[in-house]
Tab-separated table of N, CA and C in Angstrom:
chain	number	residue	atom	x	y	z
F	678	UNK	N	26.926	-7.787	-11.958
F	678	UNK	CA	26.796	-8.059	-10.546
F	678	UNK	C	26.550	-6.770	-9.771
F	679	UNK	N	27.286	-5.733	-10.081
F	679	UNK	CA	27.111	-4.496	-9.349
F	679	UNK	C	25.782	-3.831	-9.687
F	680	UNK	N	25.260	-4.083	-10.881
F	680	UNK	CA	23.946	-3.570	-11.242
F	680	UNK	C	22.868	-4.152	-10.358
F	681	UNK	N	23.026	-5.425	-9.997
F	681	UNK	CA	22.056	-6.073	-9.109
F	681	UNK	C	22.071	-5.407	-7.740
F	682	UNK	N	23.253	-5.150	-7.222
F	682	UNK	CA	23.369	-4.499	-5.912
F	682	UNK	C	22.769	-3.101	-5.975
F	683	UNK	N	23.052	-2.388	-7.052
F	683	UNK	CA	22.523	-1.045	-7.205
F	683	UNK	C	21.006	-1.079	-7.315
F	684	UNK	N	20.474	-2.079	-8.017
F	684	UNK	CA	19.039	-2.174	-8.230
F	684	UNK	C	18.291	-2.407	-6.916
F	685	UNK	N	18.924	-3.062	-5.956
F	685	UNK	CA	18.258	-3.282	-4.679
F	685	UNK	C	18.021	-1.963	-3.949
F	686	UNK	N	18.947	-1.030	-4.076
F	686	UNK	CA	18.768	0.305	-3.546
F	686	UNK	C	18.475	0.355	-2.060
F	687	UNK	N	18.169	1.570	-1.582
F	687	UNK	CA	17.926	1.741	-0.155
F	687	UNK	C	16.485	1.455	0.235
F	688	UNK	N	15.561	1.462	-0.720
F	688	UNK	CA	14.154	1.239	-0.393
F	688	UNK	C	13.900	-0.147	0.152
F	689	UNK	N	14.695	-1.107	-0.277
F	689	UNK	CA	14.441	-2.451	0.216
F	689	UNK	C	14.745	-2.577	1.695
F	690	UNK	N	15.519	-1.680	2.253
F	690	UNK	CA	15.807	-1.718	3.687
F	690	UNK	C	14.507	-1.596	4.487
F	691	UNK	N	13.642	-0.708	4.063
F	691	UNK	CA	12.357	-0.521	4.743
F	691	UNK	C	11.511	-1.792	4.644
F	692	UNK	N	11.442	-2.369	3.457
F	692	UNK	CA	10.662	-3.585	3.273
F	692	UNK	C	11.296	-4.761	4.004
F	693	UNK	N	12.622	-4.835	3.986
F	693	UNK	CA	13.312	-5.919	4.684
F	693	UNK	C	13.082	-5.860	6.186
F	694	UNK	N	12.995	-4.657	6.736
F	694	UNK	CA	12.717	-4.524	8.168
F	694	UNK	C	11.312	-5.031	8.494
F	695	UNK	N	10.358	-4.741	7.622
F	695	UNK	CA	8.997	-5.226	7.843
F	695	UNK	C	8.960	-6.750	7.736
F	696	UNK	N	9.661	-7.298	6.745
F	696	UNK	CA	9.729	-8.757	6.583
F	696	UNK	C	10.312	-9.396	7.831
F	697	UNK	N	11.348	-8.788	8.364
F	697	UNK	CA	11.976	-9.322	9.571
F	697	UNK	C	10.976	-9.336	10.731
F	698	UNK	N	10.181	-8.275	10.862
F	698	UNK	CA	9.177	-8.226	11.922
F	698	UNK	C	8.104	-9.295	11.713
F	699	UNK	N	7.680	-9.496	10.453
F	699	UNK	CA	6.675	-10.518	10.163
F	699	UNK	C	7.199	-11.883	10.586
F	700	UNK	N	8.427	-12.198	10.163
F	700	UNK	CA	8.988	-13.512	10.472
F	700	UNK	C	9.190	-13.701	11.969
F	701	UNK	N	9.621	-12.651	12.654
F	701	UNK	CA	9.828	-12.739	14.094
F	701	UNK	C	8.494	-12.961	14.807
F	702	UNK	N	7.468	-12.211	14.415
F	702	UNK	CA	6.163	-12.362	15.050
F	702	UNK	C	5.538	-13.716	14.747
F	703	UNK	N	5.747	-14.218	13.535
F	703	UNK	CA	5.224	-15.550	13.211
F	703	UNK	C	5.927	-16.620	14.037
F	704	UNK	N	7.242	-16.511	14.191
F	704	UNK	CA	7.978	-17.527	14.940
F	704	UNK	C	7.622	-17.503	16.427
F	705	UNK	N	7.222	-16.334	16.922
F	705	UNK	CA	6.809	-16.218	18.328
F	705	UNK	C	5.312	-16.423	18.513
F	706	UNK	N	4.618	-16.755	17.426
F	706	UNK	CA	3.188	-17.013	17.438
F	706	UNK	C	2.372	-15.782	17.825
F	707	UNK	N	2.898	-14.591	17.476
F	707	UNK	CA	2.169	-13.339	17.695
F	707	UNK	C	1.325	-13.080	16.451
F	708	UNK	N	0.171	-13.705	16.408
F	708	UNK	CA	-0.641	-13.735	15.197
F	708	UNK	C	-1.167	-12.361	14.792
F	709	UNK	N	-1.698	-11.619	15.737
F	709	UNK	CA	-2.240	-10.301	15.412
F	709	UNK	C	-1.145	-9.363	14.917
F	710	UNK	N	-0.005	-9.376	15.573
F	710	UNK	CA	1.105	-8.513	15.170
F	710	UNK	C	1.628	-8.899	13.789
F	711	UNK	N	1.719	-10.190	13.518
F	711	UNK	CA	2.193	-10.650	12.210
F	711	UNK	C	1.219	-10.221	11.115
F	712	UNK	N	-0.080	-10.331	11.365
F	712	UNK	CA	-1.076	-9.909	10.382
F	712	UNK	C	-1.003	-8.400	10.148
F	713	UNK	N	-0.790	-7.647	11.207
F	713	UNK	CA	-0.654	-6.193	11.090
F	713	UNK	C	0.595	-5.837	10.268
F	714	UNK	N	1.688	-6.537	10.514
F	714	UNK	CA	2.912	-6.305	9.751
F	714	UNK	C	2.724	-6.652	8.279
F	715	UNK	N	1.953	-7.685	8.007
F	715	UNK	CA	1.679	-8.060	6.618
F	715	UNK	C	0.909	-6.948	5.909
F	716	UNK	N	-0.071	-6.378	6.578
F	716	UNK	CA	-0.820	-5.261	5.982
F	716	UNK	C	0.094	-4.061	5.755
F	717	UNK	N	1.006	-3.811	6.690
F	717	UNK	CA	1.964	-2.720	6.534
F	717	UNK	C	2.876	-2.984	5.335
F	718	UNK	N	3.324	-4.224	5.187
F	718	UNK	CA	4.184	-4.604	4.059
F	718	UNK	C	3.465	-4.342	2.734
F	719	UNK	N	2.193	-4.757	2.648
F	719	UNK	CA	1.398	-4.516	1.443
F	719	UNK	C	1.278	-3.025	1.156
F	720	UNK	N	0.997	-2.243	2.173
F	720	UNK	CA	0.811	-0.805	2.018
F	720	UNK	C	2.092	-0.126	1.546
F	721	UNK	N	3.199	-0.430	2.198
F	721	UNK	CA	4.477	0.199	1.847
F	721	UNK	C	4.904	-0.219	0.444
F	722	UNK	N	4.750	-1.483	0.106
F	722	UNK	CA	5.097	-1.947	-1.237
F	722	UNK	C	4.252	-1.227	-2.278
F	723	UNK	N	2.966	-1.087	-2.014
F	723	UNK	CA	2.082	-0.362	-2.925
F	723	UNK	C	2.494	1.093	-3.091
F	724	UNK	N	2.864	1.726	-1.989
F	724	UNK	CA	3.301	3.125	-2.047
F	724	UNK	C	4.577	3.266	-2.874
F	725	UNK	N	5.517	2.339	-2.679
F	725	UNK	CA	6.768	2.390	-3.433
F	725	UNK	C	6.523	2.169	-4.929
F	726	UNK	N	5.610	1.261	-5.247
F	726	UNK	CA	5.268	1.012	-6.649
F	726	UNK	C	4.606	2.234	-7.268
F	727	UNK	N	3.649	2.815	-6.554
F	727	UNK	CA	2.911	3.964	-7.069
F	727	UNK	C	3.823	5.160	-7.306
F	728	UNK	N	4.759	5.364	-6.402
F	728	UNK	CA	5.657	6.517	-6.517
F	728	UNK	C	6.837	6.245	-7.444
F	729	UNK	N	6.968	5.022	-7.914
F	729	UNK	CA	8.068	4.691	-8.822
F	729	UNK	C	9.417	4.610	-8.134
F	730	UNK	N	9.414	4.395	-6.830
F	730	UNK	CA	10.669	4.347	-6.072
F	730	UNK	C	11.220	2.941	-5.911
F	731	UNK	N	10.652	2.002	-6.649
F	731	UNK	CA	11.129	0.632	-6.556
F	731	UNK	C	11.320	0.110	-7.985
F	732	UNK	N	12.445	-0.558	-8.202
F	732	UNK	CA	12.756	-1.079	-9.522
F	732	UNK	C	11.941	-2.320	-9.845
F	733	UNK	N	11.969	-2.702	-11.114
F	733	UNK	CA	11.198	-3.861	-11.566
F	733	UNK	C	11.655	-5.142	-10.873
F	734	UNK	N	12.965	-5.342	-10.746
F	734	UNK	CA	13.469	-6.550	-10.083
F	734	UNK	C	13.045	-6.585	-8.620
F	735	UNK	N	13.142	-5.436	-7.965
F	735	UNK	CA	12.717	-5.360	-6.568
F	735	UNK	C	11.235	-5.659	-6.447
F	736	UNK	N	10.442	-5.057	-7.316
F	736	UNK	CA	9.000	-5.232	-7.266
F	736	UNK	C	8.630	-6.707	-7.393
F	737	UNK	N	9.237	-7.380	-8.353
F	737	UNK	CA	8.950	-8.795	-8.547
F	737	UNK	C	9.374	-9.626	-7.336
F	738	UNK	N	10.550	-9.302	-6.799
F	738	UNK	CA	11.049	-10.015	-5.624
F	738	UNK	C	10.091	-9.853	-4.439
F	739	UNK	N	9.717	-8.617	-4.140
F	739	UNK	CA	8.881	-8.367	-2.972
F	739	UNK	C	7.440	-8.801	-3.182
F	740	UNK	N	6.945	-8.765	-4.407
F	740	UNK	CA	5.603	-9.297	-4.656
F	740	UNK	C	5.591	-10.808	-4.450
F	741	UNK	N	6.686	-11.470	-4.792
F	741	UNK	CA	6.799	-12.901	-4.520
F	741	UNK	C	6.801	-13.187	-3.031
F	742	UNK	N	7.528	-12.375	-2.286
F	742	UNK	CA	7.541	-12.534	-0.822
F	742	UNK	C	6.155	-12.292	-0.240
F	743	UNK	N	5.477	-11.252	-0.742
F	743	UNK	CA	4.136	-10.932	-0.276
F	743	UNK	C	3.182	-12.091	-0.538
F	744	UNK	N	3.258	-12.647	-1.715
F	744	UNK	CA	2.404	-13.781	-2.069
F	744	UNK	C	2.670	-14.976	-1.152
F	745	UNK	N	3.937	-15.244	-0.881
F	745	UNK	CA	4.297	-16.358	0.001
F	745	UNK	C	3.783	-16.116	1.421
F	746	UNK	N	3.911	-14.887	1.914
F	746	UNK	CA	3.399	-14.578	3.254
F	746	UNK	C	1.887	-14.724	3.309
F	747	UNK	N	1.201	-14.253	2.287
F	747	UNK	CA	-0.260	-14.382	2.269
F	747	UNK	C	-0.675	-15.841	2.373
F	748	UNK	N	0.009	-16.700	1.632
F	748	UNK	CA	-0.314	-18.127	1.644
F	748	UNK	C	-0.035	-18.742	3.021
F	749	UNK	N	1.133	-18.423	3.587
F	749	UNK	CA	1.499	-18.981	4.894
F	749	UNK	C	0.584	-18.489	6.003
F	750	UNK	N	0.065	-17.266	5.861
F	750	UNK	CA	-0.700	-16.655	6.944
F	750	UNK	C	-2.203	-16.713	6.698
F	751	UNK	N	-2.621	-17.511	5.736
F	751	UNK	CA	-4.040	-17.604	5.394
F	751	UNK	C	-4.896	-17.938	6.610
F	752	UNK	N	-4.499	-18.885	7.421
F	752	UNK	CA	-5.246	-19.270	8.623
F	752	UNK	C	-4.453	-18.966	9.894
F	753	UNK	N	-3.608	-17.963	9.830
F	753	UNK	CA	-2.752	-17.611	10.955
F	753	UNK	C	-3.439	-16.529	11.788
F	754	UNK	N	-4.537	-16.920	12.438
F	754	UNK	CA	-5.275	-16.006	13.307
F	754	UNK	C	-5.675	-16.755	14.573
F	755	UNK	N	-6.002	-16.011	15.588
F	755	UNK	CA	-6.422	-16.633	16.850
F	755	UNK	C	-7.750	-17.357	16.699
F	756	UNK	N	-8.631	-16.836	15.870
F	756	UNK	CA	-9.939	-17.481	15.729
F	756	UNK	C	-9.846	-18.844	15.061
F	757	UNK	N	-8.790	-19.059	14.258
F	757	UNK	CA	-8.609	-20.353	13.603
F	757	UNK	C	-7.805	-21.347	14.433
F	758	UNK	N	-7.376	-20.913	15.605
F	758	UNK	CA	-6.569	-21.762	16.459
F	758	UNK	C	-7.446	-22.822	17.111
F	759	UNK	N	-7.013	-24.059	17.026
F	759	UNK	CA	-7.761	-25.172	17.604
F	759	UNK	C	-7.364	-25.349	19.062
F	760	UNK	N	-8.332	-25.470	19.952
F	760	UNK	CA	-7.978	-25.712	21.369
F	760	UNK	C	-7.329	-27.084	21.519
F	761	UNK	N	-6.354	-27.155	22.385
F	761	UNK	CA	-5.605	-28.409	22.559
F	761	UNK	C	-5.956	-29.111	23.858
F	762	UNK	N	-6.873	-28.583	24.607
F	762	UNK	CA	-7.216	-29.244	25.860
F	762	UNK	C	-8.391	-30.141	25.726
């Protein structure tokens, strides 16, 4: 159990903050900001992977989150918004 806590480490704090911003912007329908946060999440995750600062369990967890966000945000843009009037 303590190995799991240790494996999460401090790097996930940075990714968790970005995830929180993505979810907040999506819930407030801030489409451009949410898309920008998603790109930031991808970039930071890639940097952590490249530098070896993220463990295998963390990498799998956050890649799963990234995949889920990509799917949810596939048509989450202003240009895809249907007028309601």
